CSV table of C-alpha atoms and ligand atoms in Angstrom, one decimal:
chain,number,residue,atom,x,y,z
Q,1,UNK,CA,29.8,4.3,5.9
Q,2,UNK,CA,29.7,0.9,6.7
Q,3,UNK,CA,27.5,-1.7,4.8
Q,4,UNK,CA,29.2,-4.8,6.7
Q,5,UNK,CA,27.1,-7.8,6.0
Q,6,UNK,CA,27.5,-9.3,9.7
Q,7,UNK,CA,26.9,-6.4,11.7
Q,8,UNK,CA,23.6,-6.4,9.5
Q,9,UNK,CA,22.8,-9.9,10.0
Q,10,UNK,CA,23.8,-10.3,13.6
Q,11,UNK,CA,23.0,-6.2,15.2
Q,12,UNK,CA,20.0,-6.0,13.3
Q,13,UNK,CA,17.0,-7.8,13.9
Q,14,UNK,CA,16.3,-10.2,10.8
Q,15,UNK,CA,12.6,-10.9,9.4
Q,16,UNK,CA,13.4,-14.0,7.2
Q,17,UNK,CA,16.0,-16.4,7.0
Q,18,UNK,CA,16.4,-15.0,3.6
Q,19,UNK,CA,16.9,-11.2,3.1
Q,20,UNK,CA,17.2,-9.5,0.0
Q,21,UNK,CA,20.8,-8.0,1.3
Q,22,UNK,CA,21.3,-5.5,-1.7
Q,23,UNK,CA,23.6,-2.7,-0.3
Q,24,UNK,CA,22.2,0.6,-1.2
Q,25,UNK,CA,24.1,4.0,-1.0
Q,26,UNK,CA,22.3,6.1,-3.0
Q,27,UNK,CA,18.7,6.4,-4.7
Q,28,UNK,CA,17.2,8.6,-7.5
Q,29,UNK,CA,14.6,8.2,-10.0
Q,30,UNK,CA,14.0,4.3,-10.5
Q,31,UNK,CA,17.7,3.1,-9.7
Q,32,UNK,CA,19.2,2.7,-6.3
Q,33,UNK,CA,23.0,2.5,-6.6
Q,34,UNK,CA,25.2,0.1,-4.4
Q,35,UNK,CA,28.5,1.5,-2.6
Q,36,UNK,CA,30.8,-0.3,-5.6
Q,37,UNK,CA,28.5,1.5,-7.8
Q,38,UNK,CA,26.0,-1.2,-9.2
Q,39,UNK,CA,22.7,0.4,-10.2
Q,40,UNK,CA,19.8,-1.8,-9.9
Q,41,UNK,CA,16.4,-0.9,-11.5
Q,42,UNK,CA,13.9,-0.7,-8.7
Q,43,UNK,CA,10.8,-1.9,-9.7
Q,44,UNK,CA,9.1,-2.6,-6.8
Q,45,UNK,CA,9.1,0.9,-5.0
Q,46,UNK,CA,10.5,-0.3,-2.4
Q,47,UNK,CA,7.1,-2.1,-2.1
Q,48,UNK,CA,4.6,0.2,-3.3
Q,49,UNK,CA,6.3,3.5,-1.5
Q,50,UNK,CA,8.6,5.4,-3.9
Q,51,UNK,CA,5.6,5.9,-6.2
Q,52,UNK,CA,7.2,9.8,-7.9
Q,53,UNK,CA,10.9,8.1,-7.5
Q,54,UNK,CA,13.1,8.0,-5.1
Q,55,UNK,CA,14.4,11.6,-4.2
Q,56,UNK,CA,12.1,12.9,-6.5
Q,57,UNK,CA,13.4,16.9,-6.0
Q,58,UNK,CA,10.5,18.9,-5.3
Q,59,UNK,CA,9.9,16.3,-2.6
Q,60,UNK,CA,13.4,16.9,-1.6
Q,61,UNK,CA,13.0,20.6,-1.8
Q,62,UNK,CA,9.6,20.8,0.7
Q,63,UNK,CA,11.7,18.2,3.0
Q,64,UNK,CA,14.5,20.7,3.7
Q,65,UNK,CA,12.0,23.6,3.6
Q,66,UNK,CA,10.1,22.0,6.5
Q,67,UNK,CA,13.7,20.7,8.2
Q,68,UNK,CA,13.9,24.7,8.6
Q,69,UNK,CA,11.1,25.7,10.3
Q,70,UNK,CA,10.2,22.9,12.9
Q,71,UNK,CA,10.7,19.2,12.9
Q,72,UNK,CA,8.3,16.9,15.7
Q,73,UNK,CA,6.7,20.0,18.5
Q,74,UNK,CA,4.0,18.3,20.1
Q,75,UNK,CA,1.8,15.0,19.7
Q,76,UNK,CA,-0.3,14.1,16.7
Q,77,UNK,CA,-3.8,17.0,17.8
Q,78,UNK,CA,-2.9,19.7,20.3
Q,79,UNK,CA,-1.0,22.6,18.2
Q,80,UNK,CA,-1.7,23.7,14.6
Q,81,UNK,CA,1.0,23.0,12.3
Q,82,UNK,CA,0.6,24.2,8.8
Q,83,UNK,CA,2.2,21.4,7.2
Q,84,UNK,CA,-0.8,19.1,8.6
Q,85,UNK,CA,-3.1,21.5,7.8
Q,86,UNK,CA,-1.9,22.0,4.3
Q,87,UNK,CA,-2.0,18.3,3.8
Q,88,UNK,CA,-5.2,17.7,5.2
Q,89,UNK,CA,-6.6,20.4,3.1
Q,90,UNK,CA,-5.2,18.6,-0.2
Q,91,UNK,CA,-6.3,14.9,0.6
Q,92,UNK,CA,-9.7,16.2,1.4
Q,93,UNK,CA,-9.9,18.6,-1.5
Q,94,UNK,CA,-9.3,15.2,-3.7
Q,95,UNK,CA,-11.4,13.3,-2.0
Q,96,UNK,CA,-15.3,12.7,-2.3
Q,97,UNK,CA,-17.0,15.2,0.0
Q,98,UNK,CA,-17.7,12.5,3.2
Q,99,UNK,CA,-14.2,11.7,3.2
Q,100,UNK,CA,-13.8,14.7,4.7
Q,101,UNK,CA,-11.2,14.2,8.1
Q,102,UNK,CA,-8.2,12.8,8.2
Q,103,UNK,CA,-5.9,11.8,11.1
Q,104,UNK,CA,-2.5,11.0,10.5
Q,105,UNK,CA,-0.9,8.3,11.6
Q,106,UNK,CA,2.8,6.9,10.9
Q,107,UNK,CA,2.4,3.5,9.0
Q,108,UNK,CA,-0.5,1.4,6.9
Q,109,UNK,CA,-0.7,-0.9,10.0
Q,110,UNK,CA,-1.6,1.6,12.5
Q,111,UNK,CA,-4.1,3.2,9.5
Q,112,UNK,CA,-6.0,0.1,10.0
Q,113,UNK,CA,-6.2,0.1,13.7
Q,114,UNK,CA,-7.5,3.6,13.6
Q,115,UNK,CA,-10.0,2.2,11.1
Q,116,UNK,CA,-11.0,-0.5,12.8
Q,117,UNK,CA,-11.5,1.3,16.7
Q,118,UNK,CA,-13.0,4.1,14.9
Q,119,UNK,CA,-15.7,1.8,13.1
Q,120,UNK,CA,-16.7,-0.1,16.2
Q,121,UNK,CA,-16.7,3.0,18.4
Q,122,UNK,CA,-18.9,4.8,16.2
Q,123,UNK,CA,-21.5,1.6,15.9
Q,124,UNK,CA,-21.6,0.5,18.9
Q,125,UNK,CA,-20.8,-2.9,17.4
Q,126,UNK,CA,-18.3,-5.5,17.2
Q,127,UNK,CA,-18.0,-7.9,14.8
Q,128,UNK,CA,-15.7,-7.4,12.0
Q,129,UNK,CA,-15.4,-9.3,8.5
Q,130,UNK,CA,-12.2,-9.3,6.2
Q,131,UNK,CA,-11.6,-11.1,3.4
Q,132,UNK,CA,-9.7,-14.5,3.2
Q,133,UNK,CA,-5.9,-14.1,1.7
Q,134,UNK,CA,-6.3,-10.0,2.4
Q,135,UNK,CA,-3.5,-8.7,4.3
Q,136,UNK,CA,-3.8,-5.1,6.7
Q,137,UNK,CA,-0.6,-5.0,8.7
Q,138,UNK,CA,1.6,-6.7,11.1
Q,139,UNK,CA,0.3,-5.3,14.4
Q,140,UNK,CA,-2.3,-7.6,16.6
Q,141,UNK,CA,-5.4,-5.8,15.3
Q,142,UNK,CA,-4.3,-5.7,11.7
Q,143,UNK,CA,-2.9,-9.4,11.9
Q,144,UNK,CA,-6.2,-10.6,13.5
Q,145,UNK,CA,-8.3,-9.1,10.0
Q,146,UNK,CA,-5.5,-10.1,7.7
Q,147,UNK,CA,-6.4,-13.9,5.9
Q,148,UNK,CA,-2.7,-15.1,6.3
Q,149,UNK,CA,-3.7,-18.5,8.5
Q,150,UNK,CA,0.1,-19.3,8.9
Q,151,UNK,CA,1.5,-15.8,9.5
Q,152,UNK,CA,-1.1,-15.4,12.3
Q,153,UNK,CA,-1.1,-18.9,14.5
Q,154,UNK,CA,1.3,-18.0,16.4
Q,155,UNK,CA,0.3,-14.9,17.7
Q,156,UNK,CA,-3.2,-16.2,18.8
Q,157,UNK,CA,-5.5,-15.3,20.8
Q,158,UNK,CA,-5.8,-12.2,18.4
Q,159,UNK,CA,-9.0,-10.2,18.1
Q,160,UNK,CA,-12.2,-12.0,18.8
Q,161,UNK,CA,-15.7,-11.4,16.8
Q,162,UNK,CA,-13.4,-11.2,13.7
Q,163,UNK,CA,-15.3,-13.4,10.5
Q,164,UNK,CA,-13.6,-13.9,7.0
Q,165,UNK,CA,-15.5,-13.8,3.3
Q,166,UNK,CA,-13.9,-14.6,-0.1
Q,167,UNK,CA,-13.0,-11.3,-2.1
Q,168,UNK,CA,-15.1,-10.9,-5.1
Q,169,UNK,CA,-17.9,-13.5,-4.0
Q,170,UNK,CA,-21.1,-12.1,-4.1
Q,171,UNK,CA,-22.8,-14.8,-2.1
Q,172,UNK,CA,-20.6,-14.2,1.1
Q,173,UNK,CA,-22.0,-10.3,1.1
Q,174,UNK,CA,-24.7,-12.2,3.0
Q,175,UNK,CA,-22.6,-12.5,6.0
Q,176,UNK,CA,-22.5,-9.0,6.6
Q,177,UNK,CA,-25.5,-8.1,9.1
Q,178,UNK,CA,-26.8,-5.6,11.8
Q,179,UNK,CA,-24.2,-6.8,14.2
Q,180,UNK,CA,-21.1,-6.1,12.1
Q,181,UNK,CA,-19.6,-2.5,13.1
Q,182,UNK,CA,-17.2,-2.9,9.7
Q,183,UNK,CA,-16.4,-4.8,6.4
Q,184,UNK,CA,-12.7,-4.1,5.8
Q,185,UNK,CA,-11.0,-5.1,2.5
Q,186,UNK,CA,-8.3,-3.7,0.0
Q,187,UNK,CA,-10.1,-2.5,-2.7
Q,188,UNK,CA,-7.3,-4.4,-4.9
Q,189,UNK,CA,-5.7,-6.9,-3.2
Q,190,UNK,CA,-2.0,-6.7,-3.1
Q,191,UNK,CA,-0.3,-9.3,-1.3
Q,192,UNK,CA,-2.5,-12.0,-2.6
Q,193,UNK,CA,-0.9,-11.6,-5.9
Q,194,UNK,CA,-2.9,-8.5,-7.5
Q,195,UNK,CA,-6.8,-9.3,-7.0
Q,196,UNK,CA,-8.9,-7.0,-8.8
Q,197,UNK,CA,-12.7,-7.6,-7.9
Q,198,UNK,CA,-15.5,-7.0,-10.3
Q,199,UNK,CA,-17.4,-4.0,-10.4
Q,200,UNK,CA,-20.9,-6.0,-9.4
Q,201,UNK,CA,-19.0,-7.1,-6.2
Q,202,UNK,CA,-17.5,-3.6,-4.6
Q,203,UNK,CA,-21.1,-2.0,-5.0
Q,204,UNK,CA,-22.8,-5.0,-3.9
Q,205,UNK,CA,-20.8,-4.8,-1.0
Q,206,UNK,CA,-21.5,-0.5,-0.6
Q,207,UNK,CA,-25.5,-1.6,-1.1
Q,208,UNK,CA,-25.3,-4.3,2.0
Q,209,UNK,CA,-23.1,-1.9,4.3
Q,210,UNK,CA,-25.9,1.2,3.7
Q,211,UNK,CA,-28.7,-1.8,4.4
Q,212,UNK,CA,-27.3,-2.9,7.5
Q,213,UNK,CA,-25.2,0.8,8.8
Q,214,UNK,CA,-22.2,-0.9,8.6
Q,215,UNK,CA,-19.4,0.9,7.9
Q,216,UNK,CA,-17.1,0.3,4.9
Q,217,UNK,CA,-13.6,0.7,5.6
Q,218,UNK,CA,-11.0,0.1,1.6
Q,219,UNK,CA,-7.4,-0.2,2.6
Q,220,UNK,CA,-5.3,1.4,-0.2
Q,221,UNK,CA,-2.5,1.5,1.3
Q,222,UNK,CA,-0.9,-0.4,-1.2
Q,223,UNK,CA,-3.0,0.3,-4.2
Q,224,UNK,CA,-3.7,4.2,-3.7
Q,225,UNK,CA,-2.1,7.5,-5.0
Q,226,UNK,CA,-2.0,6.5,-8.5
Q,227,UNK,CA,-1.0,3.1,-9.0
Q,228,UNK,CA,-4.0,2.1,-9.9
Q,229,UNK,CA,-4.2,4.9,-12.7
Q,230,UNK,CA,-6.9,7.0,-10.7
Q,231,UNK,CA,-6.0,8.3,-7.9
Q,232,UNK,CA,-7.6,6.0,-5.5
Q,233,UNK,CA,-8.6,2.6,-6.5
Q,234,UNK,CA,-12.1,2.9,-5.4
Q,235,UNK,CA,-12.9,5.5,-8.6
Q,236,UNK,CA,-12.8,2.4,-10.7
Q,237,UNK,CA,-15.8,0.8,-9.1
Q,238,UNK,CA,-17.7,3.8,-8.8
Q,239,UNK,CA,-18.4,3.1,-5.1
Q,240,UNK,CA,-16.1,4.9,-1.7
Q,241,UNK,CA,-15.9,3.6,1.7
Q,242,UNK,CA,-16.8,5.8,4.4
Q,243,UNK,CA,-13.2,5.0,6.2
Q,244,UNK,CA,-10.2,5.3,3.8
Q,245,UNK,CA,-6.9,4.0,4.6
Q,246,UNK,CA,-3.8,5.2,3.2
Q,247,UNK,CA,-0.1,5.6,3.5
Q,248,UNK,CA,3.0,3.9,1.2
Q,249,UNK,CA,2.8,5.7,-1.3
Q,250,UNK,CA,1.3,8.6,0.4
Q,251,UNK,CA,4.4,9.9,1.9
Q,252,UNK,CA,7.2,9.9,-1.2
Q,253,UNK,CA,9.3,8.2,0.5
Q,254,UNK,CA,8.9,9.2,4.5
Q,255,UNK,CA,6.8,7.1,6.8
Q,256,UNK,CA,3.2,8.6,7.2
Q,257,UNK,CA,-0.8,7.1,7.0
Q,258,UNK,CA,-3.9,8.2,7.4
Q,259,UNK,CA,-7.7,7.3,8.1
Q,260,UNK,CA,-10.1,8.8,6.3
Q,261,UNK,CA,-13.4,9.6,7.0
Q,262,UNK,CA,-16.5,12.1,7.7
Q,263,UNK,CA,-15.9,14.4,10.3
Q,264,UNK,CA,-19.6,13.3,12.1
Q,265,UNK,CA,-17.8,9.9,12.4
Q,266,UNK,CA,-14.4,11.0,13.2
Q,267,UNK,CA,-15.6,13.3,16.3
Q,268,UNK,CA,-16.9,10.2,18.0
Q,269,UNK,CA,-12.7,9.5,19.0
Q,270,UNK,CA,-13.2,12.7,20.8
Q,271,UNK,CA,-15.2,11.8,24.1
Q,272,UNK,CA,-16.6,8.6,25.7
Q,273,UNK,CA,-13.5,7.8,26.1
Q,274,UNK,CA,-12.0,11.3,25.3
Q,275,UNK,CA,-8.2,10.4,22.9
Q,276,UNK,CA,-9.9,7.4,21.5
Q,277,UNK,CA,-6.7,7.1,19.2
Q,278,UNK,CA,-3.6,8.7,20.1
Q,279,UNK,CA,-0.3,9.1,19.0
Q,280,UNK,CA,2.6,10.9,19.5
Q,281,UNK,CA,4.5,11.3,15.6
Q,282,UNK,CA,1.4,11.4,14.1
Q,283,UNK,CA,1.0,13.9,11.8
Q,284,UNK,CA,5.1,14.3,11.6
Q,285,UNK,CA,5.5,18.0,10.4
Q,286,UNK,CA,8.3,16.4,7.8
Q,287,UNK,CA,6.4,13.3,6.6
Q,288,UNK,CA,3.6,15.9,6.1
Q,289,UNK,CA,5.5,18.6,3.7
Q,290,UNK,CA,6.8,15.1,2.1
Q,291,UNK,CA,3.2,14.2,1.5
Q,292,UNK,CA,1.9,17.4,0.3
Q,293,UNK,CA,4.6,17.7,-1.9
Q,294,UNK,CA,4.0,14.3,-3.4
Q,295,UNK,CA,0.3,14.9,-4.4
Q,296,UNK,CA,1.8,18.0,-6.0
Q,297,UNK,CA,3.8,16.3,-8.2
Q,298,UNK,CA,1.6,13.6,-8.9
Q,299,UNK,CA,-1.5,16.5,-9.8
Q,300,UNK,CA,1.0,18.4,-11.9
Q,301,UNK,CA,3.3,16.1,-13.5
Q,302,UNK,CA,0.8,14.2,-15.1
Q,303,UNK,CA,1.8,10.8,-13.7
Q,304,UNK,CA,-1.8,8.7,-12.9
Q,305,UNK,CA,-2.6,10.1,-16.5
Q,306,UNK,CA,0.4,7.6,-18.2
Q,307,UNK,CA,-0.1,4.9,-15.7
Q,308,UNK,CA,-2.5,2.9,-17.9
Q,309,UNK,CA,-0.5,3.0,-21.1
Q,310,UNK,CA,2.9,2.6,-19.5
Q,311,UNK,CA,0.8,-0.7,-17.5
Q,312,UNK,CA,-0.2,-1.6,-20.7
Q,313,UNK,CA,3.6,-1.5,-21.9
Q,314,UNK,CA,4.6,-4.4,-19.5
Q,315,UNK,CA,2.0,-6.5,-20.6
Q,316,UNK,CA,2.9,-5.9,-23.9
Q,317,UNK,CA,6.5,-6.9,-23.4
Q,318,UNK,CA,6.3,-10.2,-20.9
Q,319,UNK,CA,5.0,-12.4,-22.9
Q,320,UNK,CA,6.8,-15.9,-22.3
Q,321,UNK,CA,5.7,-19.2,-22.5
Q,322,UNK,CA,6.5,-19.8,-19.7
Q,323,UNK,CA,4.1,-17.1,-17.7
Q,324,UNK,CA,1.0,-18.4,-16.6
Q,325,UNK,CA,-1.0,-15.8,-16.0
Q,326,UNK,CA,-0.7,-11.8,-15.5
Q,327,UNK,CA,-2.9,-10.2,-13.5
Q,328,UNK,CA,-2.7,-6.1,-14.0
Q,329,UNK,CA,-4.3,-2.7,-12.6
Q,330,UNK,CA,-2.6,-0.1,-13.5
Q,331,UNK,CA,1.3,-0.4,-12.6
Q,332,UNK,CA,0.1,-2.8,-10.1
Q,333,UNK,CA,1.2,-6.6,-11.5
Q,334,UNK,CA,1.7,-10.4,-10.4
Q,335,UNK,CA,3.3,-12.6,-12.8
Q,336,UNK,CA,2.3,-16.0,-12.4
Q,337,UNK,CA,4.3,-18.9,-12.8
Q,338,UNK,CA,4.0,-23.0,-12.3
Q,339,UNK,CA,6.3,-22.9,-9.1
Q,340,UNK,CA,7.4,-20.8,-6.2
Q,341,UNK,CA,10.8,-22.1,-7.0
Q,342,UNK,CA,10.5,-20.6,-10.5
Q,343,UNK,CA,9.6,-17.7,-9.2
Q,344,UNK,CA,12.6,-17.5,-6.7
Q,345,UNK,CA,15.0,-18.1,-9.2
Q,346,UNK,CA,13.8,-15.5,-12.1
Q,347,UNK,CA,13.7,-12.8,-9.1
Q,348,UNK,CA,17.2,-13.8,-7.5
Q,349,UNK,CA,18.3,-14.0,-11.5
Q,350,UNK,CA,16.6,-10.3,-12.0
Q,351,UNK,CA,18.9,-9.0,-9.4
Q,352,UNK,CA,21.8,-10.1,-10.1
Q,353,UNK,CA,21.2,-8.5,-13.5
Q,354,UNK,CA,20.2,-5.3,-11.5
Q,355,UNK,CA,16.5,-5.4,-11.6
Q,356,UNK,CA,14.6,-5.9,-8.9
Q,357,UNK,CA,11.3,-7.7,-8.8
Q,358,UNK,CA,9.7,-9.1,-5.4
Q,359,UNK,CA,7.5,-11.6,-3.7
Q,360,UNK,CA,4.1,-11.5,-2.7
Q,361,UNK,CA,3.6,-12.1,1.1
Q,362,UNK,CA,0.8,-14.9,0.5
Q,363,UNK,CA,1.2,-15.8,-2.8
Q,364,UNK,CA,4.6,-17.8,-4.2
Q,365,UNK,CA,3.7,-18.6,-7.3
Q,366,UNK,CA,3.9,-15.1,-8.7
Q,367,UNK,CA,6.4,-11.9,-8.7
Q,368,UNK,CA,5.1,-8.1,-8.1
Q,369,UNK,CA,6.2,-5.2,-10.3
Q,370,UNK,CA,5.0,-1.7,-9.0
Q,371,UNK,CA,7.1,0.8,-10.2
Q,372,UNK,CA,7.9,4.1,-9.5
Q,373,UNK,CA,4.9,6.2,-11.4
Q,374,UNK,CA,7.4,8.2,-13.1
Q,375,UNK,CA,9.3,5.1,-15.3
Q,376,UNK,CA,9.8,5.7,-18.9
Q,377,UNK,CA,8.6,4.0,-21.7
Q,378,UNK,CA,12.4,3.1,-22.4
Q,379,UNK,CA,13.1,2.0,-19.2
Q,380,UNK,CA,10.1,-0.5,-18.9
Q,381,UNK,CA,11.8,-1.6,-22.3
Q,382,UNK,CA,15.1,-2.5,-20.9
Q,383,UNK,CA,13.3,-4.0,-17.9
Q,384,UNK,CA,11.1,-6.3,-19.6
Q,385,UNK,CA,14.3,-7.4,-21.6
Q,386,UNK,CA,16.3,-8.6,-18.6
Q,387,UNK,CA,13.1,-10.1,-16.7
Q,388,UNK,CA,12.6,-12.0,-20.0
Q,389,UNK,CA,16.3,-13.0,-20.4
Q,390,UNK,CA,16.1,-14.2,-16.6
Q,391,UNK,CA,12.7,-16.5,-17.3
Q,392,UNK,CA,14.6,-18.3,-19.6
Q,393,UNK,CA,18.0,-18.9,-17.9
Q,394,UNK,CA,15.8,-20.1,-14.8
K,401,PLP,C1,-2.9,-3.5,1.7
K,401,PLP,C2,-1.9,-3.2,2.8
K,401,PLP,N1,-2.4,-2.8,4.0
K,401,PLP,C3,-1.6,-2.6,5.1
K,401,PLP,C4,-0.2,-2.7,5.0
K,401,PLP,C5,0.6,-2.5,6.2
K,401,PLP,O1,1.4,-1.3,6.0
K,401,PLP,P1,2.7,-1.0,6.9
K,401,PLP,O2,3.7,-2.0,6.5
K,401,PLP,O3,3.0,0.4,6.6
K,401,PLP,O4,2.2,-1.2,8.3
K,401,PLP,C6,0.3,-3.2,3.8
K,401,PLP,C7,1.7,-3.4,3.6
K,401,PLP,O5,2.2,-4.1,2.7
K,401,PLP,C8,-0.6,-3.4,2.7
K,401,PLP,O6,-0.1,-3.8,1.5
C-alpha cells in the first residue's frame, strides 16, 4: 500500500491548489476508513455516486459475477452482451414509454455530449440554451452549456450558437424558438447550491419545447436514481424530457452514463453520418452488472421510499443561528451561510471530526450533504451533532 502524500501531490495530476487529501483504505456502508484506521462519515457520496453505500454487497456480488464471465469484448454497439441488455431492459422498464433507448456511455460529461449531438442531429438545428449557474461537465461541449463564466474563459472559443436563461424564470422561456435544436437544464440544479424550480416553470418549459419541436434534454446526473425521493427528479414536476441524462449514481460506485431517449430519435446516430457517437467502454459489461444491480437494490430495499422522511431528519436537526438558509429535495441539501470562509472552516472542522461535508462548484456560500440512500435515522443523528458542534467552534 502506499498512501504517501508527495508521490500524490507531485505523480498525480492536482485539480486545485487545495485537495481534500483524506487517505482512504477501505469503504462500506456510509464510512470510509483511513489506513491508521479513522472512519469518517461520508456524507457526500463521494459526490452524489455511492447512493446504496459504498460496497453495498449485492452490488459486490453481480461485480464478481460479471468479473467471471467477460470483462470489456468489443466497443460500446457491435456484440450483444447480456449485462447491457439486462440493464437497458431495467432503465427502460422504469422509465416513461418514450424514454425508451439508451446508450451507454462512461461518465455524466460524455452523457451530455451524446445529448447534445443527438439533439442537433435529429433537428437539423443548432442553437442550444442552458441555464445560467447550471453545470453539465468538464469536456468542451459540456463546459460550453455549463453557466460557470470563470471556469470556462479560459478554454474559449467553446461551442458557438450556445444562449443562456435564468433557471426557474418564466419570462426567459421566450427565448426558446424554432431555431433552437435543444433546451438543456438539470432538472434540480446541483452545483449551484441545490435549485429546485417551481412546478409552473418545468412544464412551461415542456409546453414551449412541444410548440417550437425542440427537444428537451434534463441532466440528472446528479439528482437521479433516488435522491430526490422519486426515482428521477422529473416525476416531481409531472413533466419528462425527451433526452434523459444519467450516470453518478447510476453505476453504485463504477463509472457508467447514459442518454436516454426514443428510439425514433436515437436511430438518427445511425446513418448520415453512420457512428454518430462512438465509444469504445461504453456499455462496460462490469459497470453494467454494477448498475443493474443497483436499481435492484434501490426497487427492493425500499430506499427512494425513506428518502423524504430521512431528508426531512436533517432539516429537523440543523437548526443554527447561524444557517442562513437550507435549501432541500430529498437527500439533496445546501446549507447556506454568510461567508465562503464560514463555510470552509465548518467543512475542514467536519473532517477533522470525521464527517465529511463538501463544496458546491459555483456556489461558496453553502456546503452539500448527499448521502448514501441507505443512512440511518441514527446516523443522520450523530451527523447532525458534529456538523452542529463544528458551526459553532468556526
Ligand atoms: C448535473 C451534472 N451534470 C454533469 C456532471 C458531470 O459528470 P461527470 O463528472 O461524470 O462527467 C455533473 C458532475 O458533477 C453534474 O453534477
Amino acid at each position: 500500500m502506499n498512501f504517501d502524500k508527495e508521490i500524490f501531490l507531485t505523480k498525480l495530476a492536482q485539480t486545485s491548489p487545495a485537495p481534500f487529501l483524506i487517505p482512504v483504505e477501505k469503504a462500506e456502508g456510509i464510512y470510509l476508513y483511513s489506513p491508521e484506521g479513522k472512519r469518517y462519515t461520508d456524507l457526500i457520496s463521494g459526490i452524489g455516486v455511492s447512493i446504496v453505500g459504498h460496497r453495498h454487497p449485492r452490488v459486490i456480488e453481480a461485480i464478481k459475477r460479471q468479473l467471471d464471465k467477460h470483462l470489456h469484448v468489443m466497443v460500446y454497439g457491435e456484440y450483444i452482451q447480456s449485462a447491457s441488455n439486462l440493464l437497458a431492459e431495467r432503465l427502460t422498464r422504469l422509465l416513461p414509454a418514450h424514454l425508451n433507448c439508451c446508450y451507454f456511455v462512461n461518465s455524466g460529461t460524455e452523457a451530455n455530449e451524446g445529448a447534445l449531438k443527438l439533439a442537433k442531429r435529429y433537428t437539423g438545428r443548432t442553437e442550444i440554451i442552458s441555464c445560467r449557474r447550471s453545470y453539465h461537465g468538464s469536456t468542451h461541449g459540456s463546459l460550453s452549456v455549463s453557466g460557470n463564466e470563470i471556469k470556462k474563459q479560459a478554454f474559449r472559443p467553446l461551442l458557438p450558437d450556445v444562449k443562456f436563461i435564468n433557471f426557474d424564470d418564466l419570462e426567459d422561456i421566450r427565448q426558446i424558438t424554432e431555431r433552437t435544436a435543444c433546451v438543456i437544464m438539470e432538472t434540480i440544479q446541483g452545483d449551484a447550491g441545490v435549485r429546485i424550480p417551481s412546478r409552473e416553470f418545468l412544464q412551461a418549459v415542456r409546453i414551449r419545447c412541444n410548440d417550437t419541436g425542440t427537444i428537451l434534454i434534463l441532466d440528472e446526473i446528479q439528482c437521479g436514481m433516488g435522491r430526490t425521493g422519486k426515482l428521477f427528479a422529473f416525476e416531481h414536476f409531472g413533466i419528462a424530457p425527451d433526452i434523459l441524462t444519467i450516470a453518478k449514481g447510476f453505476g453504485g460506485g463504477l463509472p457508467i452514463g447514459a442518454f436516454i431517449s426514443d428510439r425514433k430519435i436515437m436511430e438518427t446516430l445511425t446513418h448520415d453520418p453512420m457512428l454518430g457517437h462512438i465509444t469504445t467502454f461504453g456499455g462496460n459489461p462490469v459497470c453494467c452488472a454494477s448498475a443493474l444491480a443497483t436499481l435492484t437494490v434501490l426497487e427492493e430495499e425500499n430506499l427512494i421510499g425513506q428518502v423524504e422522511d430521512k431528508g426531512k431528519l436533517f432539516e429537523k436537526y440543523l437548526k443554527h443561528p447561524s444557517i442562513r438558509e437550507l435549501r432541500r429535495i430529498g437527500l439533496l441539501l445546501a446549507v447556506d451561510f454568510d461567508s465562503a470562509e464560514r463555510v470552509s472552516a465548518i467543512v475542514n472542522n467536519c473532517k477533522e471530526r470525521g464527517v465529511i461535508c463538501y463544496w458546491f462548484l459555483s456556489h461558496p456560500y453553502s456546503f452539500r450533504i448527499a448521502p448514501p440512500l441507505t443512512i440511518t435515522s441514527e446516523q443522520i443523528k450523530e451527523s447532525c451533532e458534529v456538523i452542529l458542534d463544528a458551526i459553532n467552534k468556526s
